[in-house]
Tab-separated table of C-alpha atoms and ligand atoms in Angstrom:
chain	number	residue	atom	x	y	z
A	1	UNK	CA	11.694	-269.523	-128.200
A	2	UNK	CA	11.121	-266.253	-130.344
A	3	UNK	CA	12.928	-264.505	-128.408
A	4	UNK	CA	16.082	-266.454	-128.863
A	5	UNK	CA	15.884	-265.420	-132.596
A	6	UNK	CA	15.047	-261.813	-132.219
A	7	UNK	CA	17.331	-261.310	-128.938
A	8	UNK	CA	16.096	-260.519	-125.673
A	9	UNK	CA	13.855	-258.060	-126.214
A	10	UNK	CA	10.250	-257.747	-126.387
A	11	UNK	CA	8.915	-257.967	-130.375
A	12	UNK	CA	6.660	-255.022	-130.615
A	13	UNK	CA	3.122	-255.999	-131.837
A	14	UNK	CA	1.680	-255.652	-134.809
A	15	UNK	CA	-0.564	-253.080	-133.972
A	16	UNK	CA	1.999	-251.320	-131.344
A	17	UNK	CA	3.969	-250.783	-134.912
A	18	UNK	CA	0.832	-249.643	-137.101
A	19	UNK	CA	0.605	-247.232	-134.394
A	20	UNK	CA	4.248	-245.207	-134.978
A	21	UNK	CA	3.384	-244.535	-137.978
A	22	UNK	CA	-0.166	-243.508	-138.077
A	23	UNK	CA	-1.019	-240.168	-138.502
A	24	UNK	CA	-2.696	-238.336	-135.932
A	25	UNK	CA	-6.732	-238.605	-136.337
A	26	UNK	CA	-8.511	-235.249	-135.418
A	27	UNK	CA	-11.815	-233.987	-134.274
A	28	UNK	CA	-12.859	-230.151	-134.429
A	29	UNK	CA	-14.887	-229.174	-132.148
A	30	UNK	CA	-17.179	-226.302	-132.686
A	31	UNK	CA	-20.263	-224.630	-131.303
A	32	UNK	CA	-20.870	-220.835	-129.706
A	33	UNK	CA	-18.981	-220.140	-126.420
A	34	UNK	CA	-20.440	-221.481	-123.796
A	35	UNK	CA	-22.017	-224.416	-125.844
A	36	UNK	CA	-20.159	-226.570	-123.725
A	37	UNK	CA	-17.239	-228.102	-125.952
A	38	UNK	CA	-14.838	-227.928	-123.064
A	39	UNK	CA	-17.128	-229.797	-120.293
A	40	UNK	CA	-17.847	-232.371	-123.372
A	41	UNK	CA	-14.693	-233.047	-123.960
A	42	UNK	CA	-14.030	-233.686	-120.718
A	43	UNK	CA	-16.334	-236.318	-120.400
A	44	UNK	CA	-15.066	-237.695	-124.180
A	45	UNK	CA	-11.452	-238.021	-122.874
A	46	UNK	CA	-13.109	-240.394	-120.235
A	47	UNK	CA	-14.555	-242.991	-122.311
A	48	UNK	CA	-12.324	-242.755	-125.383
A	49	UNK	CA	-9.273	-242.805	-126.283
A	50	UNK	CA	-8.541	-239.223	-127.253
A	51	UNK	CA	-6.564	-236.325	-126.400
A	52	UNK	CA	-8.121	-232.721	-125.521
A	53	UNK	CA	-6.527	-229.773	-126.809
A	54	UNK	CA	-8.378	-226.693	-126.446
A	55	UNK	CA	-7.287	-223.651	-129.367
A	56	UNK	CA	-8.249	-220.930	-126.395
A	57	UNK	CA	-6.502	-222.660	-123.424
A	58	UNK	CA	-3.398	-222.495	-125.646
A	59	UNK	CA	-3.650	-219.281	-126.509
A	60	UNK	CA	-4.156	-218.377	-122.732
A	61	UNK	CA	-1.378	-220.509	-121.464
A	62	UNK	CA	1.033	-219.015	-124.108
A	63	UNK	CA	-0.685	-215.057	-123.164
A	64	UNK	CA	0.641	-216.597	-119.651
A	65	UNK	CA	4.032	-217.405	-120.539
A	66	UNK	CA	6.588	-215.288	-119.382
A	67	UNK	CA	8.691	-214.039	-121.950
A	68	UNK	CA	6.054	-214.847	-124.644
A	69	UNK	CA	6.030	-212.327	-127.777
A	70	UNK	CA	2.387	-212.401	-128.579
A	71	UNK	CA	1.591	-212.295	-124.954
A	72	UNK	CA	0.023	-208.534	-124.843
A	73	UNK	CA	-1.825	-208.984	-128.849
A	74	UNK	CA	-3.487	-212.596	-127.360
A	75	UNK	CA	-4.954	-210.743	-124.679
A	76	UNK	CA	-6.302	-208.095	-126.699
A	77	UNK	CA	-7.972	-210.399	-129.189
A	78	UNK	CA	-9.161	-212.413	-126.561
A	79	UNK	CA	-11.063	-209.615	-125.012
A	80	UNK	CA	-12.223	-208.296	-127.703
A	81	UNK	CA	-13.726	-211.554	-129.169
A	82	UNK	CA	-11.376	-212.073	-132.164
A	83	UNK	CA	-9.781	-214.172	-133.647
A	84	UNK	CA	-5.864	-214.326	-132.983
A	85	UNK	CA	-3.912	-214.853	-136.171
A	86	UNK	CA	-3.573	-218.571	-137.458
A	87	UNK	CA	0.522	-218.383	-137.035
A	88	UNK	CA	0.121	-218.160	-133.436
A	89	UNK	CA	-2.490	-220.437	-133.019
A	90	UNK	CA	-1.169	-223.323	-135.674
A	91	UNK	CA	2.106	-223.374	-133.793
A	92	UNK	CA	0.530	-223.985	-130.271
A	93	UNK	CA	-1.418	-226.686	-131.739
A	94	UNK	CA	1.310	-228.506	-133.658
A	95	UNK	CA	3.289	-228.311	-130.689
A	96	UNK	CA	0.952	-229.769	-128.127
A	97	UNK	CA	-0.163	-232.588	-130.827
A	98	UNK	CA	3.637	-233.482	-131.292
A	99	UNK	CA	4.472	-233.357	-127.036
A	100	UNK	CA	1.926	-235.537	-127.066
A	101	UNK	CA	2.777	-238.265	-129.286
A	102	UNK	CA	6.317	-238.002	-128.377
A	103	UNK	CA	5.404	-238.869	-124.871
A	104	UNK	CA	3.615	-241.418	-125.751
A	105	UNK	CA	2.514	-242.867	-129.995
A	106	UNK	CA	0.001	-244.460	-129.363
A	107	UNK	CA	-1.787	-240.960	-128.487
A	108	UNK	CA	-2.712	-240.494	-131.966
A	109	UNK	CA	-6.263	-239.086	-131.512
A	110	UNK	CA	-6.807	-235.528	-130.601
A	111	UNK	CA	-10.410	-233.598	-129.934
A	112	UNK	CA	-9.512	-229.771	-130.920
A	113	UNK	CA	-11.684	-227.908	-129.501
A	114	UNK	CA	-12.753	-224.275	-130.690
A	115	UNK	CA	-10.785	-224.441	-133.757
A	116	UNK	CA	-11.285	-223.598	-136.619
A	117	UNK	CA	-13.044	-220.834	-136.238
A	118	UNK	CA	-12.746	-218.829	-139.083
A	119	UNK	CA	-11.112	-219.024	-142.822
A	120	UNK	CA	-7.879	-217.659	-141.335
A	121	UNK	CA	-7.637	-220.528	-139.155
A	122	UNK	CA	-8.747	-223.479	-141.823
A	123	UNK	CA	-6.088	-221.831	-144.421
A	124	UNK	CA	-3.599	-221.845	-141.558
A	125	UNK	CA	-4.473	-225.758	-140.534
A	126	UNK	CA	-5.024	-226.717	-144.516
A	127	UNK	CA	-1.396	-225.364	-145.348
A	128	UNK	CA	0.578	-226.178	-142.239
A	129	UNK	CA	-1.041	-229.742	-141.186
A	130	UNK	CA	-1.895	-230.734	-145.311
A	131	UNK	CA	-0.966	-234.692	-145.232
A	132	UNK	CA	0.754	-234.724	-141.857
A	133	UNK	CA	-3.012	-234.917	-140.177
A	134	UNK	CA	-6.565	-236.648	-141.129
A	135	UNK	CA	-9.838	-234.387	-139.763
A	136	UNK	CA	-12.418	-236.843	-139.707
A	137	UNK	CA	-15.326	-235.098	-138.458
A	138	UNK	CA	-16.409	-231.928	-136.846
A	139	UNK	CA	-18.514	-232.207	-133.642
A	140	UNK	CA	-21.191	-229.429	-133.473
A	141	UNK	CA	-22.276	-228.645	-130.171
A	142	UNK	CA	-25.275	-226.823	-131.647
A	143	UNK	CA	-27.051	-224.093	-129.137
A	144	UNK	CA	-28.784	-221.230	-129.102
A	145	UNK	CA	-27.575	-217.622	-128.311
A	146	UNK	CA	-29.154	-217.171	-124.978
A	147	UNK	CA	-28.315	-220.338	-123.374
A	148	UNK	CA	-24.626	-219.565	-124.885
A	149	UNK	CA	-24.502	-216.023	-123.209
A	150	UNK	CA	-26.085	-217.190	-119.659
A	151	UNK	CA	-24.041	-219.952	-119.463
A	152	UNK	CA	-20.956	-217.840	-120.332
A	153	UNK	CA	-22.331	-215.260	-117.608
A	154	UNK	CA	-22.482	-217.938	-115.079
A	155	UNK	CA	-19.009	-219.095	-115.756
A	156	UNK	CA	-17.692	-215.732	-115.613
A	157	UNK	CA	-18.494	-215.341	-112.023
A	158	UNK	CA	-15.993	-217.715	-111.569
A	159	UNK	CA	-14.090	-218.046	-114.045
A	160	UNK	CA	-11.962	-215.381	-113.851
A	161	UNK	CA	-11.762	-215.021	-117.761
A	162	UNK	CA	-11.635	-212.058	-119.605
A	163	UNK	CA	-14.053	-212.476	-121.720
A	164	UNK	CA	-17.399	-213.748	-119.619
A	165	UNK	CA	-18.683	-210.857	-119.553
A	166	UNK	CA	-21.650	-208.842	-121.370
A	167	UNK	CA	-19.513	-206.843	-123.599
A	168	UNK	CA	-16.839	-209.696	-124.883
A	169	UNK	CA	-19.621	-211.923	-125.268
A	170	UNK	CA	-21.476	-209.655	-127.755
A	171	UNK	CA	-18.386	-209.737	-129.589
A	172	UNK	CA	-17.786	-213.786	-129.378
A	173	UNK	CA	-21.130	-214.091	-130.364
A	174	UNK	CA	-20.772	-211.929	-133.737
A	175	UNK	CA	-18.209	-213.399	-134.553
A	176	UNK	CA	-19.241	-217.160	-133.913
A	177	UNK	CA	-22.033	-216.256	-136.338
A	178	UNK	CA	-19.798	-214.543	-138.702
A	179	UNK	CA	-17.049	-216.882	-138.948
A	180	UNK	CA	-17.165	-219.884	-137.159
A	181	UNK	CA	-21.094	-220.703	-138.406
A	182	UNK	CA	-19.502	-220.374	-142.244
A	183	UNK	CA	-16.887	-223.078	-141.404
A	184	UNK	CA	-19.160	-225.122	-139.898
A	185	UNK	CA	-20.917	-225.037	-142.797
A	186	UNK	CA	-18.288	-226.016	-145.380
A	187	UNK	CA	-17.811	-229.173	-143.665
A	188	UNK	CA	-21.801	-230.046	-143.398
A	189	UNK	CA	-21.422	-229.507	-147.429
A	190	UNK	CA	-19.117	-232.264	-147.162
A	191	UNK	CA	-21.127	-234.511	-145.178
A	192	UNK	CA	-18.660	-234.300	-142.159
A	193	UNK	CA	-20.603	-232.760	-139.380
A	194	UNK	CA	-21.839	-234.333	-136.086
A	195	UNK	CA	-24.196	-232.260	-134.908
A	196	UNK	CA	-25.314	-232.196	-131.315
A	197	UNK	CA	-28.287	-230.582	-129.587
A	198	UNK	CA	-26.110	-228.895	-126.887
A	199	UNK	CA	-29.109	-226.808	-125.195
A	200	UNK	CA	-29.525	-229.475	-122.787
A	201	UNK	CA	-27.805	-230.365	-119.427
A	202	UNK	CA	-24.288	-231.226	-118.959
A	203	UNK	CA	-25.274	-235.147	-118.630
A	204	UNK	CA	-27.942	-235.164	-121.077
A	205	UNK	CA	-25.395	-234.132	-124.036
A	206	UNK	CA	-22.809	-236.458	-122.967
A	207	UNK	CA	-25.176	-239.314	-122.993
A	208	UNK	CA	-24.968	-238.315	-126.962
A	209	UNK	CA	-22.690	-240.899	-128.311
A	210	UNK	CA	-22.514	-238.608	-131.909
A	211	UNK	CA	-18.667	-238.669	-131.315
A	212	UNK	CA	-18.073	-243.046	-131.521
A	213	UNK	CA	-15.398	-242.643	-133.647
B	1	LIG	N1	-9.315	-217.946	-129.803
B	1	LIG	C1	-8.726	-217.686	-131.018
B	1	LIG	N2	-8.448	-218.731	-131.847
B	1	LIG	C2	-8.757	-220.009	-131.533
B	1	LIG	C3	-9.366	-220.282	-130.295
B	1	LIG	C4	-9.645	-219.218	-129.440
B	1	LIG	O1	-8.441	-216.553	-131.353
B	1	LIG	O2	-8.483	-220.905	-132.347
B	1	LIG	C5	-9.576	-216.809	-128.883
B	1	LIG	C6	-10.796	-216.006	-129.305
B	1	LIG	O3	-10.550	-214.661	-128.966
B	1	LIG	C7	-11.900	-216.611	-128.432
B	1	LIG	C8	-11.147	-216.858	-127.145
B	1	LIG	O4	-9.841	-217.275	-127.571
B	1	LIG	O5	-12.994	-215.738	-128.281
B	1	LIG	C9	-11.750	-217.892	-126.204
B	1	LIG	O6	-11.830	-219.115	-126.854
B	1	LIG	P1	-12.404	-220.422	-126.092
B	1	LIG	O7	-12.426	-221.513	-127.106
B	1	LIG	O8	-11.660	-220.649	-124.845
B	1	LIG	O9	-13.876	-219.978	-125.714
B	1	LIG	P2	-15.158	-220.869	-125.668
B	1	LIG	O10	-15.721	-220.811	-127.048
B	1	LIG	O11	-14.752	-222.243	-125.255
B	1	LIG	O12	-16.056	-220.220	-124.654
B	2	LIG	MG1	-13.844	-223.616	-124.202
């Protein structure tokens, strides 16, 4: 028996090995607020095999944190629909990408959703995460302003966020179309957008399989 010559326990399979050592695989997702990257990845987690890690939930959790430094300055971007700078942002990332595959390798494949959003950000990512991660696409969850701000309006009446109303989302918007659209564009120049028509309902988008990995 095999086991007899590599003692009692289990071999690990071939693949189970490949797997420690693979580097995590990563998704941006991108698209105005409200376009509906969160609800999408929802439904993304459920029939693959990746791991959601939203930029702004990070940034909320750590604004949450008791004791946190950048507490007071993440709540001020927030609400005023900037961007918060990359060092904060990078390390919440890195973090929750590492927690994940230390609980568990073969989580390797991460959806991160509303980042990059501006050069800041893709410095930030290109200098910290430069061979230790592989982006392979960015999902665009393409949609017009006015479905982005009633949608955002909508949510805010439950939501309790910050920023879901009128005046923050004038400001998300500008700067979505100031920064984020430029990024979004770099990567289309390299042929790695996904683009999805994200104007539709929640069930007609996710029946758009422009993620299959
Ligand atoms: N934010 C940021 N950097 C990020 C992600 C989010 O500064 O990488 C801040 C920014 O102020 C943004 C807010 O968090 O307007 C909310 O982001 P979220 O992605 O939650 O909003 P969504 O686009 O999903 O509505
Ligand atoms: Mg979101």
């Amino acid at each position: 028996m095999l086991s007899r010559l590599f003692g009692s326990q289990r071999v690990p399979s071939f693949l189970y090995r490949v797997s420690l050592i693979m580097k995590p695989q990563v998704v941006f997702v991108l698209g105005g607020p409200g376009a509906g990257k969160g609800t999408q990845c929802s439904k993304i987690v459920e029939g693959y095999n990746y791991t959601h890690l939203s930029a702004g939930d990070l940034l909320r959790e750590e604004r949450a944190r008791e004791g946190s430094e950048c507490g007071q300055l993440i709540a001020n971007y927030i609400k005023e629909g900037k961007i918060v700078p990359v060092e904060i942002t990078i390390n919440l990332l890195k973090q929750a990408m590492e927690e994940t595959m230390q609980k568990d390798e073969k989580k390797f494949r991460f959806l991160i959703d509303g980042f990059p959003r501006n050069e800041d950000n893709l410095q930030g990512w290109n200098t910290v995460m430069d061979g230790k991660a592989d982006v392979k696409f960015v999902l665009f969850f393409d949609c017009g302003e006015e479905v982005c701000i009633d949608r955002c309006l909508e949510r805010g009446k439950s939501s309790g966020r910050t920023d879901d109303n009128r005046e923050s989302l004038e400001k998300r918007i500008q700067t979505y179309l100031q920064s984020t659209r430029p990024i979004i564009e770099l990567y289309e120049k390299h042929g790695k957008v996904r683009t999805v028509d994200a104007s539709r309902c929640v069930e007609e988008v996710s029946k758009c399989q422009r993620w299959c990995p």
